[in-house]
């Protein structure tokens, strides 16, 4: 009541406004985070990418110099971009196809399925340095598990992490082990496919393969789309594998594991060329944005939504 | 055709049995393939160096050197790292479940101007690669004098994460509004409704957030790598990484250390696997 007298012009909040205010109070932590941990840093990063910022004292505006240097005078920039594209181009399709195929198996009614699902999902929750060390051991050329198994079928396995031609395949191979995460997404959406569709198809004499191709696959395309978009974005951020699995994070033999983010990391935190590194991060953002945009544009051609759009 | 024929049913039955057997065999083979790395890690961790170097390698260790584990614990201060990691992980779980459920309630159950736009922004931030904000964050925390403290790893957790807000909002929206209305008529505030009605009804979703956060914080490598230099502050992941450099040829110690770091996650997974899997379904169902 007192406040109303002191501010005669301000109307009392309507019920709706009071409600709205409470809404803002509830989301205020996120709003605060958005400003301090997102918007502010992004603006700073964008500005700093046009300077020679090195965290201590220098921050002179140098225009497009960082970007020009990147494209014309840094061979590792192109190598790292190429390595990253290689990784994404193989790991995304392979893990997607793998996850879909496994989830088809998982979607059958056979005994013990709960246990199988648990086993297949387990690797997806394991990550961090322990897993990378494990894979370094599995991939060791002479005494590792993988080359041992290959030798049973008469194949002389490559030196994997020591052979520049095989370092990236090795990392892609490792990413296949963790296919369970996507598998679960597909399984969930497969279980949402109406049983009646299968029954109708069976009546028409469609074999299991045709049922998969004409019913299951179209029905799960929205999840495939989601998975492809997110795993592409994730794939472009590959970093830890290379950092942990190479000698002191140097990027492996013949720079074969210098990924974009590893190069950026070294520029930022090894030589403190931070303006340059922030420029690189914006290039990465633009690449991801363009690819996501292309994905979105291509989606209507193959993504099937129930009820038309 | 022979639908009314007895033979038809017989052949369908046989076909089913054959295809089921094939599926079972494939699944079994796949399981062996997926689990063998974990067995290999364990087997290596109890071998002696001589056995590790023999060719062809042994699948069943000739000799079980359990002392490798004690030696590994002695070779690096893993106990200390474990306490550090538990402290950080505990904070992360507490902060994330609290803040994300609070924020998600605002987005799910309160009407306000600009809600849809802000929610779209929230979803858009999920698309932003973490590396774009990493350097400015580092600069910011450096200027605040927070380097070599846990603050950069703890404080940001209190401001919500897009993915968890999204997940919880989807869940909260499935809780009928009638429950809230009744409480409102009795004069309950939103804070009360959030704490006493929504949270107790959302245990599976909150558990999902807690588990995912635990997993993320326990496995976090880049954060501690960036902000912690003092060995006494190291987490398990960083300790293990440094340990790798010190004993790079001693695979038994490295595998014993790795297994000890992964074990809590494996145990947690088997205890809460229902939530792990439900959590994924929750996100799958809502994004489709």
Coordinates of C-alpha atoms in Angstrom, one line a residue, chain A residues 16 19-34 36-38 41-42 44-45 53 55-56 102 105-106 108-111 113-114 116-131 133-138 140 142-145 147-149 151-152 176-177 181-182 184-185 188-189 191 202 222-223 226 229 233 237 239-240 243-249 261 264-265 268-269 272 274 277-278 281-282 284-285 288 292 305, chain B residues 16 20 23-24 26-31 33-38 40-41 44 52-57 59 99 102-103 105-107 109-115 118-119 121-122 125-143 155-156 158-162 165 184 189-191 194 212 215 219 221-222 225-226 237-238 240-241 244 248 251 254-255 258 261-262 265-266 269-270 273-274 276-277 280-281 283-285 287-288:
Chain A
X16 CA -1.1 -11.6 -15.7
X19 CA 2.5 -14.3 -13.3
X20 CA 4.9 -13.1 -16.1
X21 CA 7.3 -11.6 -13.6
X22 CA 7.4 -15.0 -11.8
X23 CA 8.2 -16.7 -15.0
X24 CA 11.2 -14.4 -15.5
X25 CA 12.3 -15.1 -11.9
X26 CA 12.3 -18.8 -12.6
X27 CA 14.3 -18.6 -15.8
X28 CA 16.6 -15.8 -14.4
X29 CA 19.5 -18.2 -13.7
X30 CA 19.5 -19.2 -17.3
X31 CA 19.1 -15.6 -18.5
X32 CA 22.0 -14.6 -16.3
X33 CA 24.1 -17.4 -17.8
X34 CA 23.0 -16.5 -21.3
X36 CA 27.6 -13.8 -18.9
X37 CA 28.6 -17.2 -20.3
X38 CA 27.2 -16.9 -23.8
X41 CA 31.9 -14.2 -24.4
X42 CA 30.7 -14.5 -28.0
X44 CA 34.3 -10.6 -27.0
X45 CA 35.5 -13.5 -29.0
X53 CA 45.1 -10.5 -28.4
X55 CA 45.8 -12.5 -22.9
X56 CA 48.5 -10.3 -21.4
X102 CA 22.0 -52.9 -34.4
X105 CA 18.4 -56.5 -34.1
X106 CA 17.5 -55.0 -30.8
X108 CA 13.3 -58.3 -32.3
X109 CA 11.5 -60.4 -29.7
X110 CA 14.1 -62.8 -28.6
X111 CA 14.9 -63.9 -25.0
X113 CA 16.9 -58.7 -24.9
X114 CA 17.1 -56.5 -21.8
X116 CA 21.7 -57.3 -24.7
X117 CA 20.5 -53.7 -24.6
X118 CA 22.4 -53.1 -21.4
X119 CA 25.6 -54.6 -22.9
X120 CA 25.3 -52.6 -26.1
X121 CA 24.6 -49.4 -24.4
X122 CA 27.5 -49.8 -21.8
X123 CA 30.3 -48.5 -24.0
X124 CA 28.4 -45.3 -24.7
X125 CA 28.5 -44.3 -21.1
X126 CA 32.2 -44.9 -20.8
X127 CA 34.4 -42.0 -21.8
X128 CA 37.4 -40.0 -20.7
X129 CA 41.0 -40.8 -20.5
X130 CA 40.5 -44.3 -19.2
X131 CA 38.8 -45.3 -22.4
X133 CA 44.2 -45.5 -22.7
X134 CA 42.3 -48.7 -23.1
X135 CA 42.1 -48.2 -26.9
X136 CA 45.8 -47.3 -27.1
X137 CA 46.4 -50.7 -25.6
X138 CA 43.8 -52.5 -27.8
X140 CA 49.0 -51.6 -30.1
X142 CA 52.0 -56.4 -31.9
X143 CA 50.3 -57.3 -28.7
X144 CA 47.0 -55.5 -29.0
X145 CA 43.7 -57.3 -29.0
X147 CA 45.6 -57.1 -34.4
X148 CA 45.6 -60.4 -32.6
X149 CA 42.0 -61.0 -33.7
X151 CA 45.9 -62.4 -37.2
X152 CA 43.5 -65.3 -36.6
X176 CA 32.0 -47.3 -33.5
X177 CA 32.4 -49.0 -30.2
X181 CA 24.0 -44.1 -27.6
X182 CA 22.5 -43.6 -31.0
X184 CA 19.0 -46.4 -28.1
X185 CA 17.5 -43.4 -29.8
X188 CA 13.0 -45.9 -29.0
X189 CA 11.6 -44.5 -32.2
X191 CA 9.1 -49.0 -30.9
X202 CA 2.9 -59.0 -43.8
X222 CA 13.2 -37.9 -38.1
X223 CA 15.5 -39.5 -35.5
X226 CA 18.4 -35.5 -35.6
X229 CA 22.8 -33.3 -37.3
X233 CA 28.2 -31.0 -34.9
X237 CA 34.6 -30.9 -32.2
X239 CA 39.7 -33.2 -29.7
X240 CA 40.3 -35.4 -26.7
X243 CA 45.1 -35.0 -27.4
X244 CA 45.2 -38.1 -25.2
X245 CA 46.1 -40.8 -27.7
X246 CA 49.2 -39.1 -29.1
X247 CA 52.5 -38.4 -27.5
X248 CA 52.0 -35.2 -25.4
X249 CA 49.1 -34.1 -27.7
X261 CA 40.2 -28.1 -32.3
X264 CA 43.0 -24.2 -32.1
X265 CA 43.9 -25.4 -28.6
X268 CA 45.3 -20.6 -27.8
X269 CA 46.9 -22.3 -24.8
X272 CA 48.7 -17.8 -26.5
X274 CA 44.3 -16.1 -28.7
X277 CA 42.5 -19.0 -32.1
X278 CA 39.2 -17.2 -31.6
X281 CA 36.6 -20.9 -33.6
X282 CA 34.4 -18.6 -35.7
X284 CA 34.5 -23.6 -37.2
X285 CA 31.2 -22.1 -36.2
X288 CA 29.0 -26.1 -38.7
X292 CA 23.5 -27.7 -40.4
X305 CA 7.0 -36.8 -40.9
Chain B
X16 CA 10.6 -67.8 -37.0
X20 CA 15.4 -65.9 -34.0
X23 CA 19.4 -62.9 -34.4
X24 CA 20.5 -64.4 -31.1
X26 CA 24.4 -62.1 -34.1
X27 CA 23.6 -60.4 -30.8
X28 CA 25.8 -62.7 -28.9
X29 CA 28.7 -62.2 -31.3
X30 CA 28.2 -58.4 -31.0
X31 CA 28.1 -58.6 -27.2
X33 CA 32.9 -57.9 -29.5
X34 CA 31.7 -55.0 -27.4
X35 CA 32.6 -56.5 -24.1
X36 CA 36.0 -57.9 -25.0
X37 CA 37.8 -54.5 -24.7
X38 CA 36.7 -54.3 -21.1
X40 CA 41.1 -57.0 -22.1
X41 CA 41.5 -54.0 -19.9
X44 CA 46.0 -56.6 -18.8
X52 CA 52.0 -58.3 -21.6
X53 CA 54.9 -58.4 -24.0
X54 CA 54.7 -62.1 -25.0
X55 CA 53.3 -62.9 -28.4
X56 CA 50.7 -64.1 -29.1
X57 CA 49.0 -62.4 -26.2
X59 CA 43.4 -63.9 -23.1
X99 CA 19.0 -25.0 -11.4
X102 CA 14.0 -24.4 -11.5
X103 CA 14.5 -22.9 -15.0
X105 CA 9.6 -25.1 -14.4
X106 CA 9.5 -21.5 -15.6
X107 CA 9.5 -22.5 -19.2
X109 CA 4.4 -24.1 -16.4
X110 CA 4.4 -20.2 -16.3
X111 CA 3.1 -18.1 -19.1
X112 CA 5.1 -15.0 -19.8
X113 CA 5.8 -12.7 -22.7
X114 CA 8.7 -13.7 -24.8
X115 CA 8.7 -17.3 -23.5
X118 CA 13.6 -17.3 -25.3
X119 CA 13.0 -21.0 -25.5
X121 CA 17.2 -19.1 -28.2
X122 CA 17.8 -21.8 -25.6
X125 CA 22.5 -22.4 -28.0
X126 CA 22.7 -26.2 -28.2
X127 CA 24.0 -25.8 -31.7
X128 CA 26.9 -23.6 -30.6
X129 CA 30.2 -25.5 -30.5
X130 CA 31.8 -25.4 -27.1
X131 CA 35.1 -24.3 -28.4
X132 CA 33.7 -20.9 -29.5
X133 CA 33.1 -19.9 -25.9
X134 CA 36.1 -21.8 -24.4
X135 CA 38.8 -19.2 -24.9
X136 CA 36.6 -16.2 -23.8
X137 CA 35.6 -18.3 -20.7
X138 CA 39.3 -18.9 -20.0
X139 CA 40.1 -15.2 -20.4
X140 CA 37.2 -14.3 -18.1
X141 CA 38.1 -16.7 -15.4
X142 CA 41.8 -15.7 -15.7
X143 CA 40.8 -12.0 -15.2
X155 CA 29.9 -21.7 -10.7
X156 CA 28.7 -22.0 -14.4
X158 CA 24.3 -23.0 -11.5
X159 CA 23.0 -21.3 -14.5
X160 CA 21.4 -24.2 -16.3
X161 CA 22.3 -26.1 -19.5
X162 CA 20.1 -26.0 -22.6
X165 CA 16.3 -27.5 -19.4
X184 CA -3.0 -22.4 -6.5
X189 CA 3.1 -19.9 -4.8
X190 CA 4.9 -21.2 -7.8
X191 CA 7.9 -21.8 -5.6
X194 CA 7.8 -26.4 -7.9
X212 CA 24.0 -37.6 -17.0
X215 CA 28.8 -39.0 -15.9
X219 CA 34.6 -37.8 -17.2
X221 CA 38.7 -33.7 -19.1
X222 CA 38.9 -30.4 -20.9
X225 CA 42.9 -29.6 -18.1
X226 CA 42.3 -25.9 -18.8
X237 CA 41.0 -37.7 -15.6
X238 CA 43.9 -35.3 -15.4
X240 CA 45.4 -40.5 -15.4
X241 CA 46.6 -38.4 -18.3
X244 CA 50.2 -42.0 -18.9
X248 CA 53.9 -45.1 -20.7
X251 CA 50.4 -51.1 -19.6
X254 CA 47.8 -47.9 -16.9
X255 CA 45.0 -50.4 -17.3
X258 CA 41.9 -46.8 -16.1
X261 CA 38.5 -44.6 -12.9
X262 CA 35.9 -46.3 -15.1
X265 CA 30.7 -45.3 -14.0
X266 CA 30.2 -49.0 -14.8
X269 CA 25.4 -47.8 -15.0
X270 CA 24.3 -51.2 -13.8
X273 CA 20.5 -48.6 -16.2
X274 CA 16.8 -48.2 -16.2
X276 CA 20.1 -44.3 -18.3
X277 CA 17.9 -45.9 -20.9
X280 CA 17.5 -41.5 -23.7
X281 CA 13.9 -42.5 -24.5
X283 CA 14.8 -37.2 -25.3
X284 CA 14.1 -39.4 -28.3
X285 CA 10.4 -39.2 -27.9
X287 CA 12.7 -34.7 -30.4
X288 CA 11.1 -36.9 -33.0

